[in-house]
Amino acid sequence: MTTAERLLYVVRHGATDWNQSGRIQGHMDIPLNETGRAQARLASIRLAVVRATALYSSDLLRAYETAQIIGQATGLGVVQTPGLREINFGVWQGLSSLQIRERDPEIYAARRANPYDVAPAGAE
């Protein structure tokens, strides 16, 4: 790789209890669970081997905690930025897909068909 080339690794945050129960997190600040911490440790091994040079994270706890674990293995500090947050799902945050389908069946179906133009109340 030449000095002008850059390789970008994108790492999703580790698992949370809400991930495992199928609940929408969005901007809710949910921490990692033990599985998520183990996943972050595995990612940290890979990133330490490739000698990552910078580490950026959303400011949400699950992403920041994932990045901190990676930072411990790589020796990198974490730069937090709200611009890396997941999208805000508004009134659907905290609900499962089943709960959303029961609560807002028309909006749910429309969003599934056209996710870029349809959103629940309070969402992006």
PDB file of C-alpha atoms in Angstrom:
ATOM      1  CA  MET A   1       0.000   0.000   0.000  1.00  0.00           C
ATOM      2  CA  THR A   2       1.340   3.422  -0.894  1.00  0.00           C
ATOM      3  CA  THR A   3       1.345   6.338   1.525  1.00  0.00           C
ATOM      4  CA  ALA A   4      -1.609   7.865  -0.335  1.00  0.00           C
ATOM      5  CA  GLU A   5      -3.778   4.783   0.172  1.00  0.00           C
ATOM      6  CA  ARG A   6      -5.851   4.272   3.295  1.00  0.00           C
ATOM      7  CA  LEU A   7      -7.669   1.191   4.471  1.00  0.00           C
ATOM      8  CA  LEU A   8     -10.778   1.751   6.552  1.00  0.00           C
ATOM      9  CA  TYR A   9     -12.052  -0.893   8.940  1.00  0.00           C
ATOM     10  CA  VAL A  10     -15.641  -0.488  10.113  1.00  0.00           C
ATOM     11  CA  VAL A  11     -16.534  -2.373  13.272  1.00  0.00           C
ATOM     12  CA  ARG A  12     -20.090  -2.585  14.519  1.00  0.00           C
ATOM     13  CA  HIS A  13     -20.537  -2.363  18.270  1.00  0.00           C
ATOM     14  CA  GLY A  14     -20.677  -5.612  20.208  1.00  0.00           C
ATOM     15  CA  ALA A  15     -23.923  -7.258  21.270  1.00  0.00           C
ATOM     16  CA  THR A  16     -26.249  -5.807  23.880  1.00  0.00           C
ATOM     17  CA  ASP A  17     -29.147  -7.374  25.746  1.00  0.00           C
ATOM     18  CA  TRP A  18     -31.463  -5.352  23.492  1.00  0.00           C
ATOM     19  CA  ASN A  19     -29.821  -6.804  20.358  1.00  0.00           C
ATOM     20  CA  GLN A  20     -30.352 -10.297  21.682  1.00  0.00           C
ATOM     21  CA  SER A  21     -34.013  -9.636  22.507  1.00  0.00           C
ATOM     22  CA  GLY A  22     -34.644  -7.959  19.123  1.00  0.00           C
ATOM     23  CA  ARG A  23     -35.348  -4.479  20.488  1.00  0.00           C
ATOM     24  CA  ILE A  24     -34.614  -1.368  18.412  1.00  0.00           C
ATOM     25  CA  GLN A  25     -31.866   0.704  20.056  1.00  0.00           C
ATOM     26  CA  GLY A  26     -31.395   3.748  17.852  1.00  0.00           C
ATOM     27  CA  HIS A  27     -30.208   6.573  20.104  1.00  0.00           C
ATOM     28  CA  MET A  28     -30.979   4.734  23.343  1.00  0.00           C
ATOM     29  CA  ASP A  29     -27.764   4.395  25.351  1.00  0.00           C
ATOM     30  CA  ILE A  30     -27.604   0.652  25.972  1.00  0.00           C
ATOM     31  CA  PRO A  31     -24.356  -0.941  27.262  1.00  0.00           C
ATOM     32  CA  LEU A  32     -22.635  -4.016  25.896  1.00  0.00           C
ATOM     33  CA  ASN A  33     -23.319  -7.365  27.498  1.00  0.00           C
ATOM     34  CA  GLU A  34     -20.638 -10.006  28.116  1.00  0.00           C
ATOM     35  CA  THR A  35     -21.058 -11.404  24.589  1.00  0.00           C
ATOM     36  CA  GLY A  36     -20.522  -7.908  23.184  1.00  0.00           C
ATOM     37  CA  ARG A  37     -17.386  -7.408  25.244  1.00  0.00           C
ATOM     38  CA  ALA A  38     -16.018 -10.742  23.990  1.00  0.00           C
ATOM     39  CA  GLN A  39     -16.816  -9.697  20.406  1.00  0.00           C
ATOM     40  CA  ALA A  40     -14.954  -6.419  20.940  1.00  0.00           C
ATOM     41  CA  ARG A  41     -11.926  -8.293  22.294  1.00  0.00           C
ATOM     42  CA  LEU A  42     -11.880 -10.463  19.150  1.00  0.00           C
ATOM     43  CA  ALA A  43     -12.057  -7.369  16.934  1.00  0.00           C
ATOM     44  CA  SER A  44      -9.253  -5.787  18.953  1.00  0.00           C
ATOM     45  CA  ILE A  45      -6.925  -8.700  18.144  1.00  0.00           C
ATOM     46  CA  ARG A  46      -7.457  -8.201  14.415  1.00  0.00           C
ATOM     47  CA  LEU A  47      -7.007  -4.435  14.563  1.00  0.00           C
ATOM     48  CA  ALA A  48      -3.856  -4.729  16.663  1.00  0.00           C
ATOM     49  CA  VAL A  49      -2.362  -7.035  14.003  1.00  0.00           C
ATOM     50  CA  VAL A  50      -3.087  -4.621  11.136  1.00  0.00           C
ATOM     51  CA  ARG A  51      -1.661  -1.710  13.132  1.00  0.00           C
ATOM     52  CA  ALA A  52      -4.655   0.586  13.052  1.00  0.00           C
ATOM     53  CA  THR A  53      -3.645   4.236  13.380  1.00  0.00           C
ATOM     54  CA  ALA A  54      -6.868   5.937  14.463  1.00  0.00           C
ATOM     55  CA  LEU A  55     -10.021   4.929  16.300  1.00  0.00           C
ATOM     56  CA  TYR A  56     -13.367   6.735  16.011  1.00  0.00           C
ATOM     57  CA  SER A  57     -16.624   5.898  17.756  1.00  0.00           C
ATOM     58  CA  SER A  58     -20.162   7.050  18.228  1.00  0.00           C
ATOM     59  CA  ASP A  59     -20.733   8.677  21.600  1.00  0.00           C
ATOM     60  CA  LEU A  60     -23.286   6.007  22.544  1.00  0.00           C
ATOM     61  CA  LEU A  61     -22.124   3.674  25.301  1.00  0.00           C
ATOM     62  CA  ARG A  62     -22.259   0.400  23.324  1.00  0.00           C
ATOM     63  CA  ALA A  63     -20.084   1.805  20.530  1.00  0.00           C
ATOM     64  CA  TYR A  64     -17.736   3.678  22.846  1.00  0.00           C
ATOM     65  CA  GLU A  65     -17.242   0.642  25.067  1.00  0.00           C
ATOM     66  CA  THR A  66     -16.453  -1.467  21.984  1.00  0.00           C
ATOM     67  CA  ALA A  67     -13.925   1.148  20.852  1.00  0.00           C
ATOM     68  CA  GLN A  68     -12.336   1.379  24.310  1.00  0.00           C
ATOM     69  CA  ILE A  69     -11.704  -2.374  24.315  1.00  0.00           C
ATOM     70  CA  ILE A  70     -10.136  -2.072  20.852  1.00  0.00           C
ATOM     71  CA  GLY A  71      -8.125   0.917  22.035  1.00  0.00           C
ATOM     72  CA  GLN A  72      -6.660  -1.055  24.931  1.00  0.00           C
ATOM     73  CA  ALA A  73      -5.299  -3.659  22.504  1.00  0.00           C
ATOM     74  CA  THR A  74      -4.081  -1.186  19.887  1.00  0.00           C
ATOM     75  CA  GLY A  75      -2.808   1.569  22.157  1.00  0.00           C
ATOM     76  CA  LEU A  76      -5.107   4.046  20.420  1.00  0.00           C
ATOM     77  CA  GLY A  77      -7.260   6.680  22.081  1.00  0.00           C
ATOM     78  CA  VAL A  78     -10.908   6.831  21.073  1.00  0.00           C
ATOM     79  CA  VAL A  79     -12.268   9.903  19.308  1.00  0.00           C
ATOM     80  CA  GLN A  80     -15.999  10.116  20.028  1.00  0.00           C
ATOM     81  CA  THR A  81     -18.298  11.760  17.525  1.00  0.00           C
ATOM     82  CA  PRO A  82     -22.113  11.916  17.651  1.00  0.00           C
ATOM     83  CA  GLY A  83     -22.138  11.870  13.837  1.00  0.00           C
ATOM     84  CA  LEU A  84     -21.420   8.137  13.943  1.00  0.00           C
ATOM     85  CA  ARG A  85     -24.579   7.293  15.908  1.00  0.00           C
ATOM     86  CA  GLU A  86     -27.137   4.830  14.638  1.00  0.00           C
ATOM     87  CA  ILE A  87     -30.248   6.471  13.251  1.00  0.00           C
ATOM     88  CA  ASN A  88     -32.919   7.680  15.628  1.00  0.00           C
ATOM     89  CA  PHE A  89     -35.994   5.447  15.399  1.00  0.00           C
ATOM     90  CA  GLY A  90     -38.191   7.821  17.385  1.00  0.00           C
ATOM     91  CA  VAL A  91     -41.179   6.190  19.065  1.00  0.00           C
ATOM     92  CA  TRP A  92     -40.011   2.744  17.929  1.00  0.00           C
ATOM     93  CA  GLN A  93     -36.879   2.806  20.084  1.00  0.00           C
ATOM     94  CA  GLY A  94     -37.069   0.148  22.778  1.00  0.00           C
ATOM     95  CA  LEU A  95     -39.656  -1.904  20.900  1.00  0.00           C
ATOM     96  CA  SER A  96     -39.277  -5.249  19.146  1.00  0.00           C
ATOM     97  CA  SER A  97     -40.256  -5.753  15.501  1.00  0.00           C
ATOM     98  CA  LEU A  98     -43.365  -7.616  16.653  1.00  0.00           C
ATOM     99  CA  GLN A  99     -44.386  -4.744  18.923  1.00  0.00           C
ATOM    100  CA  ILE A 100     -43.819  -2.267  16.099  1.00  0.00           C
ATOM    101  CA  ARG A 101     -45.905  -4.331  13.649  1.00  0.00           C
ATOM    102  CA  GLU A 102     -48.738  -4.488  16.203  1.00  0.00           C
ATOM    103  CA  ARG A 103     -48.524  -0.797  17.120  1.00  0.00           C
ATOM    104  CA  ASP A 104     -48.033   0.739  13.658  1.00  0.00           C
ATOM    105  CA  PRO A 105     -48.787  -1.897  10.998  1.00  0.00           C
ATOM    106  CA  GLU A 106     -49.222   0.550   8.123  1.00  0.00           C
ATOM    107  CA  ILE A 107     -46.080   2.557   8.868  1.00  0.00           C
ATOM    108  CA  TYR A 108     -44.106  -0.643   9.474  1.00  0.00           C
ATOM    109  CA  ALA A 109     -45.169  -2.102   6.105  1.00  0.00           C
ATOM    110  CA  ALA A 110     -44.487   1.185   4.303  1.00  0.00           C
ATOM    111  CA  ARG A 111     -41.026   1.472   5.868  1.00  0.00           C
ATOM    112  CA  ARG A 112     -40.167  -2.108   4.904  1.00  0.00           C
ATOM    113  CA  ALA A 113     -41.115  -1.270   1.309  1.00  0.00           C
ATOM    114  CA  ASN A 114     -39.384   2.134   1.276  1.00  0.00           C
ATOM    115  CA  PRO A 115     -36.973   2.558   4.237  1.00  0.00           C
ATOM    116  CA  TYR A 116     -35.479   5.824   3.025  1.00  0.00           C
ATOM    117  CA  ASP A 117     -38.731   7.757   2.782  1.00  0.00           C
ATOM    118  CA  VAL A 118     -40.866   6.392   5.631  1.00  0.00           C
ATOM    119  CA  ALA A 119     -40.184   6.797   9.348  1.00  0.00           C
ATOM    120  CA  PRO A 120     -42.146   6.613  12.609  1.00  0.00           C
ATOM    121  CA  ALA A 121     -42.916   9.704  14.672  1.00  0.00           C
ATOM    122  CA  GLY A 122     -39.787  11.383  16.043  1.00  0.00           C
ATOM    123  CA  ALA A 123     -37.418   9.397  13.826  1.00  0.00           C
ATOM    124  CA  GLU A 124     -34.834  10.541  11.333  1.00  0.00           C
TER     125      GLU A 124
END
